[in-house]
Amino acid sequence: MSKSNILTKQLSSLIDKKLINSLVKESGLVQRQRKIKIPELIWALILSSSHQTNRSVAGVARSYTEITDEAVARSSVYSRLNKDCAQVLKRLTLHLINTLAANDEHSAQDQRDSVQNLRAHFDGVYALDSSSNRLRDKLKGKLPGVSTPAGLKLHCFFNILSGKLIKVKKSKGRTADLKACQLGGWLKDSLLLVDLGYFSYNLFDRIERHGGYFLSRVKSNTNPKVVRNHRRKTRGSSIDVEGMKLKQALKKIKRDVLDVDVEVTFKRRVYKGKQQSVKRRFRVIAIYNVAEKRYHRYVTNLSVDRLSAEEITSVYALRWQIEIFFKALRQHHSFGDFPSSNKEIVDCFFWASILSYLVSHECRERVSQEQPSYSSTPMLRWSQHFCSYFRDFIRASLNPKAKYMRDIADWAYKLLLNFIRDPNAKNRQRINSTNTNICA
């Protein structure tokens, strides 16, 4: 059996030709069959998003030639990258995200105790964030930006437990983050880690009404009234903070942890021409950071019994996974590189970048199943090396009967495993087992 067969089969199952052809038929992208085949064009878009320094239409044409051995003109590719093609790419991306989410399994790459404990307390743990990109100024009429004349924004929900995207949305760069935030019943009994840019009592109220939980940093200008102290018993003569404003309480106390309930007043969204003003209680935790000499403040609706104040920082730190996702997307999948003034081409590149990441991530998960339990590969390291050999795996996937392509893919697979291997994995396992024996 071919060594690279696990990756070539994975690629064929992720980007299914039958599904693409049905989407093409529904969209009307192909009126009559020309030289360029749409499934291969989609692979060329994904490939050009994975390994090229400067993505371009000409680069997509070169990628098409590389995987099919058929020369095509740049103009032929340009004419295919239209509104219908962007719609096919979008539907294919959303279908893949929904399919992977439906077959959700916990990541084999993440066995940290903090992640394992969360699985026992919540149905899901998600991070919410967005990323903005600058576009060419000629697009400012169609896609206006905020700090730039033209811009495009990606909003996404990221599953911390499985390391997978569960929802994505594209918007104009000027669209407010909160307006693009779509909640639903899927949040019930789940925890949402919210970026500071999404800080809003209205959002927190909506999450709670959906039966979910949230954890967010607190804005510096927030100063609610303290109505309850969860830690009355402290050593020495402690200051009673109840009735104080939050900022006043933090200035007076000298303890490392403040765990209180606060009362806030805000207005809900307008519904049927009316806007309701409500009062709510939320829990605020302040943890003193010795290095920065200031308090890090968090707000949540989790009870003290469900998550202690000391656990708050380690749980919120897991939100960093979505930042790694954005970093991988930019560094290795050309997200942010939109070299065109044509909106349809920009849309095609946008969805191709996300498809490229999804394919790379699922291949990483598949390869990890074949590796020793102590071995793990960071996402950025995997993306860097996988993109170098991606073309060979695609060629073998599209031409399963070509022996020389399988041989090349086998050699690429061997090199890939060599480069992604963590040289300190066995030493780390030995240290962990030693520490376990000492504690026992």
XYZ file of C-alpha atoms in Angstrom:
440
model
C 0.000 0.000 0.000
C 1.255 3.486 -0.860
C 2.515 5.369 2.210
C 0.959 8.622 1.040
C -2.374 6.926 0.403
C -3.832 8.204 3.691
C -3.364 11.808 2.515
C -4.483 11.316 -1.077
C -7.657 9.558 0.093
C -8.258 12.347 2.600
C -7.955 14.993 -0.113
C -10.382 13.127 -2.391
C -12.956 12.847 0.391
C -12.650 16.510 1.441
C -13.019 18.026 -2.038
C -15.525 15.695 -3.648
C -15.808 15.924 -7.432
C -19.469 14.861 -7.462
C -20.387 17.584 -4.992
C -18.489 20.205 -6.999
C -20.196 19.167 -10.226
C -23.629 19.381 -8.589
C -22.846 22.854 -7.208
C -21.572 23.950 -10.616
C -24.763 22.721 -12.247
C -26.959 24.594 -9.743
C -24.990 27.841 -10.058
C -24.819 27.836 -13.846
C -21.060 28.424 -13.764
C -20.479 26.195 -16.806
C -22.663 26.818 -19.862
C -20.576 24.553 -22.071
C -17.515 22.462 -21.268
C -14.279 24.255 -22.050
C -10.643 23.319 -21.546
C -10.628 24.310 -17.866
C -12.317 21.774 -15.599
C -13.897 23.275 -12.473
C -12.794 20.620 -9.889
C -9.183 21.027 -11.038
C -9.588 24.834 -11.031
C -10.744 24.701 -7.401
C -7.702 22.603 -6.514
C -5.531 25.153 -8.354
C -7.088 27.968 -6.287
C -6.450 26.015 -3.076
C -2.878 25.208 -4.124
C -2.100 28.798 -5.120
C -3.367 29.891 -1.688
C -1.052 27.423 0.050
C 2.430 27.838 -1.323
C 2.763 31.023 -3.363
C 4.419 34.103 -1.899
C 2.344 36.515 -3.990
C -0.994 35.089 -5.045
C -2.321 36.140 -8.452
C -4.546 35.007 -11.311
C -1.419 34.057 -13.268
C -0.328 32.005 -10.239
C -3.639 30.130 -10.317
C -3.033 29.368 -14.005
C 0.442 28.030 -13.176
C -0.989 25.897 -10.363
C -3.587 24.489 -12.751
C -0.815 23.517 -15.153
C 1.233 21.954 -12.362
C -1.522 19.603 -11.205
C -3.004 18.717 -14.618
C 0.015 19.030 -17.001
C -2.243 21.103 -19.254
C -1.192 24.626 -20.178
C -3.900 27.288 -19.806
C -3.847 31.007 -20.469
C -4.228 33.565 -17.689
C -7.218 35.064 -19.525
C -9.030 31.701 -19.433
C -8.629 31.501 -15.657
C -9.590 35.170 -15.260
C -12.892 34.642 -17.067
C -13.717 31.658 -14.833
C -13.159 33.564 -11.569
C -16.564 35.214 -11.610
C -19.541 35.584 -9.298
C -20.763 32.025 -9.921
C -17.331 30.579 -9.151
C -17.198 32.559 -5.881
C -20.645 31.193 -4.979
C -19.512 27.603 -5.650
C -16.421 28.126 -3.484
C -18.521 29.627 -0.698
C -21.040 26.777 -0.702
C -18.250 24.203 -0.842
C -16.503 25.846 2.129
C -19.672 26.045 4.238
C -20.568 22.449 3.336
C -17.114 21.266 4.427
C -17.287 23.234 7.701
C -20.747 21.822 8.505
C -19.685 18.268 7.602
C -16.577 18.429 9.781
C -18.567 19.968 12.645
C -21.200 17.215 12.387
C -18.456 14.587 12.620
C -16.873 16.514 15.482
C -14.226 14.626 17.395
C -11.872 15.959 20.011
C -8.490 16.835 18.587
C -5.837 14.157 18.970
C -3.285 16.947 19.090
C -4.570 18.556 22.289
C -4.394 16.515 25.480
C -3.807 19.321 27.995
C -5.475 18.894 31.387
C -7.289 22.242 31.082
C -8.918 21.118 27.831
C -9.785 17.682 29.209
C -11.503 19.226 32.267
C -13.624 21.561 30.125
C -15.023 18.612 28.197
C -16.603 17.351 31.396
C -18.242 20.713 32.212
C -19.462 22.044 28.843
C -21.001 20.660 25.664
C -18.663 22.910 23.700
C -16.079 25.658 24.178
C -15.893 28.243 21.391
C -13.870 31.358 20.652
C -15.269 34.328 18.737
C -13.066 36.734 16.786
C -12.605 38.531 13.470
C -9.780 39.544 11.154
C -9.683 42.525 8.781
C -7.789 42.787 5.501
C -6.870 45.695 3.315
C -7.999 45.668 -0.313
C -7.104 47.833 -3.271
C -8.523 51.348 -3.068
C -10.625 50.867 -6.225
C -12.918 48.583 -4.209
C -13.816 51.273 -1.635
C -17.268 51.733 -3.201
C -18.212 48.045 -2.906
C -16.176 47.007 0.154
C -15.449 50.088 2.318
C -12.953 49.671 5.135
C -12.404 51.385 8.485
C -8.741 52.394 8.746
C -8.239 51.825 4.994
C -10.340 52.952 2.010
C -11.333 49.359 1.165
C -11.406 46.308 3.388
C -12.759 42.821 3.943
C -13.460 41.104 7.244
C -13.693 37.469 8.330
C -15.846 36.642 11.378
C -15.630 33.144 12.800
C -16.506 30.844 15.678
C -13.700 28.423 16.543
C -14.147 25.171 18.485
C -11.467 25.097 21.184
C -11.988 21.409 22.016
C -11.665 20.075 18.466
C -9.559 22.855 16.921
C -12.074 23.305 14.078
C -14.003 26.162 12.541
C -17.748 25.871 13.072
C -19.053 29.121 11.537
C -17.589 31.736 9.192
C -18.970 34.922 7.700
C -17.572 37.436 5.217
C -18.430 41.126 5.497
C -17.314 44.574 4.461
C -14.398 45.952 6.439
C -16.625 48.661 7.916
C -19.145 46.164 9.349
C -19.216 46.235 13.154
C -18.206 42.968 14.798
C -21.379 42.765 16.879
C -23.631 43.122 13.825
C -22.016 40.074 12.215
C -22.258 37.975 15.379
C -24.931 35.308 14.837
C -25.954 33.323 17.913
C -28.377 30.424 18.204
C -29.531 27.387 20.135
C -26.231 25.637 19.428
C -24.757 27.733 22.280
C -26.849 25.957 24.939
C -24.655 24.568 27.760
C -21.566 25.794 25.896
C -18.916 28.357 26.829
C -18.053 31.241 24.501
C -14.673 32.978 24.949
C -15.231 36.518 23.730
C -12.600 38.900 22.369
C -12.448 42.385 23.896
C -13.633 43.863 20.577
C -17.001 42.126 21.088
C -17.470 43.395 24.662
C -21.150 44.259 25.069
C -23.644 43.646 27.876
C -26.259 43.203 25.183
C -24.242 40.344 23.654
C -23.746 38.735 27.076
C -27.478 38.946 27.704
C -28.226 37.281 24.360
C -25.769 34.451 25.088
C -27.418 33.817 28.444
C -30.904 33.814 26.906
C -29.709 31.094 24.502
C -28.712 28.991 27.521
C -24.980 29.537 27.046
C -22.073 30.854 29.102
C -19.502 33.511 28.273
C -16.083 34.658 29.448
C -14.610 37.968 28.327
C -12.008 40.539 29.274
C -13.418 43.785 30.709
C -12.938 47.116 28.953
C -10.793 49.649 30.805
C -13.588 52.260 30.953
C -16.092 49.835 32.529
C -16.979 50.766 36.099
C -20.071 48.896 37.389
C -21.285 48.771 40.992
C -20.200 45.844 43.188
C -23.213 44.183 44.824
C -21.731 40.983 46.249
C -18.323 39.722 47.327
C -17.705 35.983 46.849
C -14.624 36.046 49.098
C -15.583 37.673 52.363
C -13.210 35.648 54.515
C -9.630 36.754 53.969
C -6.659 37.001 56.289
C -6.342 40.230 58.274
C -8.759 43.144 58.206
C -10.186 43.008 54.684
C -11.950 45.936 53.047
C -15.642 45.540 52.397
C -16.060 46.277 48.662
C -19.818 45.856 48.447
C -21.495 49.060 47.295
C -18.275 50.421 45.768
C -17.602 51.054 42.105
C -15.269 48.467 40.581
C -12.392 50.878 39.916
C -12.604 52.259 43.460
C -12.532 48.738 44.896
C -9.460 47.758 42.896
C -7.579 50.836 44.112
C -8.298 50.123 47.777
C -7.754 46.368 48.032
C -4.336 44.697 48.301
C -5.366 41.119 47.604
C -4.346 39.109 44.519
C -7.869 38.019 43.585
C -11.154 39.895 43.597
C -14.258 37.822 42.875
C -17.502 39.813 42.954
C -20.935 40.209 41.386
C -21.683 43.556 39.723
C -24.906 45.186 38.604
C -25.151 46.780 35.173
C -27.885 48.612 33.272
C -28.136 48.505 29.488
C -30.647 48.712 26.669
C -31.617 45.703 24.617
C -31.910 45.865 20.855
C -34.963 47.559 19.350
C -37.792 45.049 18.834
C -41.070 46.032 17.165
C -40.214 49.696 17.564
C -39.552 49.405 21.312
C -36.312 49.292 23.281
C -36.266 47.797 26.747
C -33.862 48.912 29.500
C -32.809 46.086 31.834
C -30.624 45.486 34.894
C -28.456 42.385 35.079
C -25.922 40.873 37.440
C -22.674 39.468 36.122
C -19.636 38.049 37.846
C -16.359 39.985 37.615
C -12.978 38.476 38.509
C -9.823 40.570 38.868
C -6.465 38.740 38.974
C -3.364 40.744 39.906
C -0.492 40.429 37.411
C 2.826 40.943 39.184
C 4.843 41.511 35.992
C 2.487 44.215 34.673
C 1.624 45.523 38.166
C -2.080 45.741 37.388
C -5.260 43.683 37.554
C -6.517 41.592 34.644
C -10.310 41.780 34.755
C -12.789 39.245 33.404
C -16.580 39.131 33.236
C -18.683 35.970 33.054
C -22.033 34.437 33.974
C -20.393 31.269 35.317
C -21.023 30.526 38.975
C -18.217 30.147 41.516
C -19.018 26.430 41.813
C -18.612 25.905 38.082
C -15.340 27.777 37.572
C -13.118 29.205 40.300
C -11.391 32.575 40.008
C -7.974 30.892 39.726
C -9.161 28.812 36.757
C -10.447 31.825 34.828
C -7.088 32.929 33.393
C -6.071 29.443 32.208
C -9.455 28.913 30.525
C -9.438 32.316 28.805
C -5.863 31.658 27.632
C -7.271 28.865 25.445
C -8.758 31.619 23.267
C -5.222 31.995 21.895
C -5.966 29.046 19.593
C -8.087 31.273 17.368
C -5.180 33.713 17.130
C -2.963 30.835 15.965
C -5.643 30.010 13.393
C -5.552 33.562 12.024
C -1.743 33.518 12.011
C -1.656 30.228 10.071
C -4.293 31.590 7.680
C -2.199 34.681 6.935
C 1.280 33.160 6.872
C 0.611 29.918 4.997
C -2.747 30.286 3.245
C -2.425 33.758 1.665
C -5.265 35.271 3.672
C -4.720 39.009 3.406
C -3.188 38.741 -0.065
C -5.913 39.936 -2.447
C -4.089 41.353 -5.509
C -7.100 42.384 -7.575
C -9.539 45.246 -7.999
C -12.208 42.791 -9.150
C -14.654 41.999 -6.334
C -15.514 38.542 -7.718
C -11.839 37.523 -7.864
C -11.331 38.800 -4.311
C -14.285 36.664 -3.181
C -12.803 33.605 -4.918
C -9.453 34.141 -3.185
C -11.195 34.705 0.155
C -12.986 31.344 0.128
C -9.986 29.556 -1.405
C -7.832 30.607 1.588
C -10.319 29.151 4.054
C -10.628 25.953 1.999
C -6.844 25.680 1.948
C -6.724 25.914 5.743
C -9.526 23.369 6.213
C -7.803 20.832 3.961
C -4.464 21.364 5.707
C -6.007 21.011 9.183
C -7.871 17.800 8.362
C -4.750 16.277 6.805
C -2.853 17.132 9.988
C -5.500 15.381 12.076
C -5.381 12.345 9.781
C -1.572 12.069 9.933
C -1.600 12.476 13.733
C -3.661 9.286 13.996
C -0.722 7.382 12.492
C 1.826 8.912 14.867
C 2.817 7.786 18.400
C 0.602 9.086 21.191
C 3.411 11.260 22.614
C 4.005 12.987 19.278
C 2.236 16.226 18.332
C 2.712 18.806 15.604
C 1.912 22.505 16.170
C -0.429 23.974 13.562
C 2.060 26.588 12.309
C 4.828 24.023 11.926
C 2.538 21.636 10.062
C 1.254 24.370 7.723
C 4.773 25.484 6.858
C 5.936 22.042 5.714
C 2.649 20.641 4.391
C 2.269 23.519 1.940
C 5.721 22.680 0.504
C 4.553 19.218 -0.598
C 0.854 19.932 -1.139
C 1.160 19.904 -4.950
C 2.535 16.328 -5.014
C -0.370 15.036 -2.906
C -2.950 16.795 -5.095
C -1.430 15.344 -8.284
C -1.512 11.827 -6.819
C -5.093 12.368 -5.639
C -6.304 13.504 -9.076
C -4.395 10.713 -10.858
C -4.645 7.648 -8.575
C -3.578 5.228 -11.351
C -0.343 7.069 -12.231
C 2.411 5.091 -10.482
C 5.124 7.731 -10.895
C 2.875 10.322 -9.199
C 2.260 7.933 -6.298
C 6.011 7.401 -5.969
C 6.607 11.149 -5.845
C 3.838 11.537 -3.267
C 5.359 8.717 -1.168
C 8.705 10.491 -1.166
C 7.012 13.799 -0.275
C 5.144 12.070 2.569
C 8.407 10.659 3.922
C 10.019 14.113 3.875
C 6.949 15.674 5.454
C 6.998 13.253 8.395
C 10.693 13.926 8.864
C 10.268 17.707 9.014
C 7.151 17.844 11.199
C 8.546 15.427 13.792
C 9.176 17.021 17.179
C 12.780 16.114 18.187
C 11.999 16.623 21.885
C 8.780 14.576 22.005
C 10.332 11.475 23.612
C 12.281 13.543 26.137
C 9.092 15.403 27.074
C 7.261 12.097 27.530
C 10.100 10.776 29.709
C 10.028 13.881 31.924
C 6.241 13.708 32.309
C 6.344 10.018 33.288
C 9.122 10.735 35.789
C 7.141 13.549 37.383
C 4.083 11.296 37.598
C 6.088 8.577 39.370
C 7.550 11.108 41.822
C 4.086 12.522 42.645
C 2.738 9.006 43.123
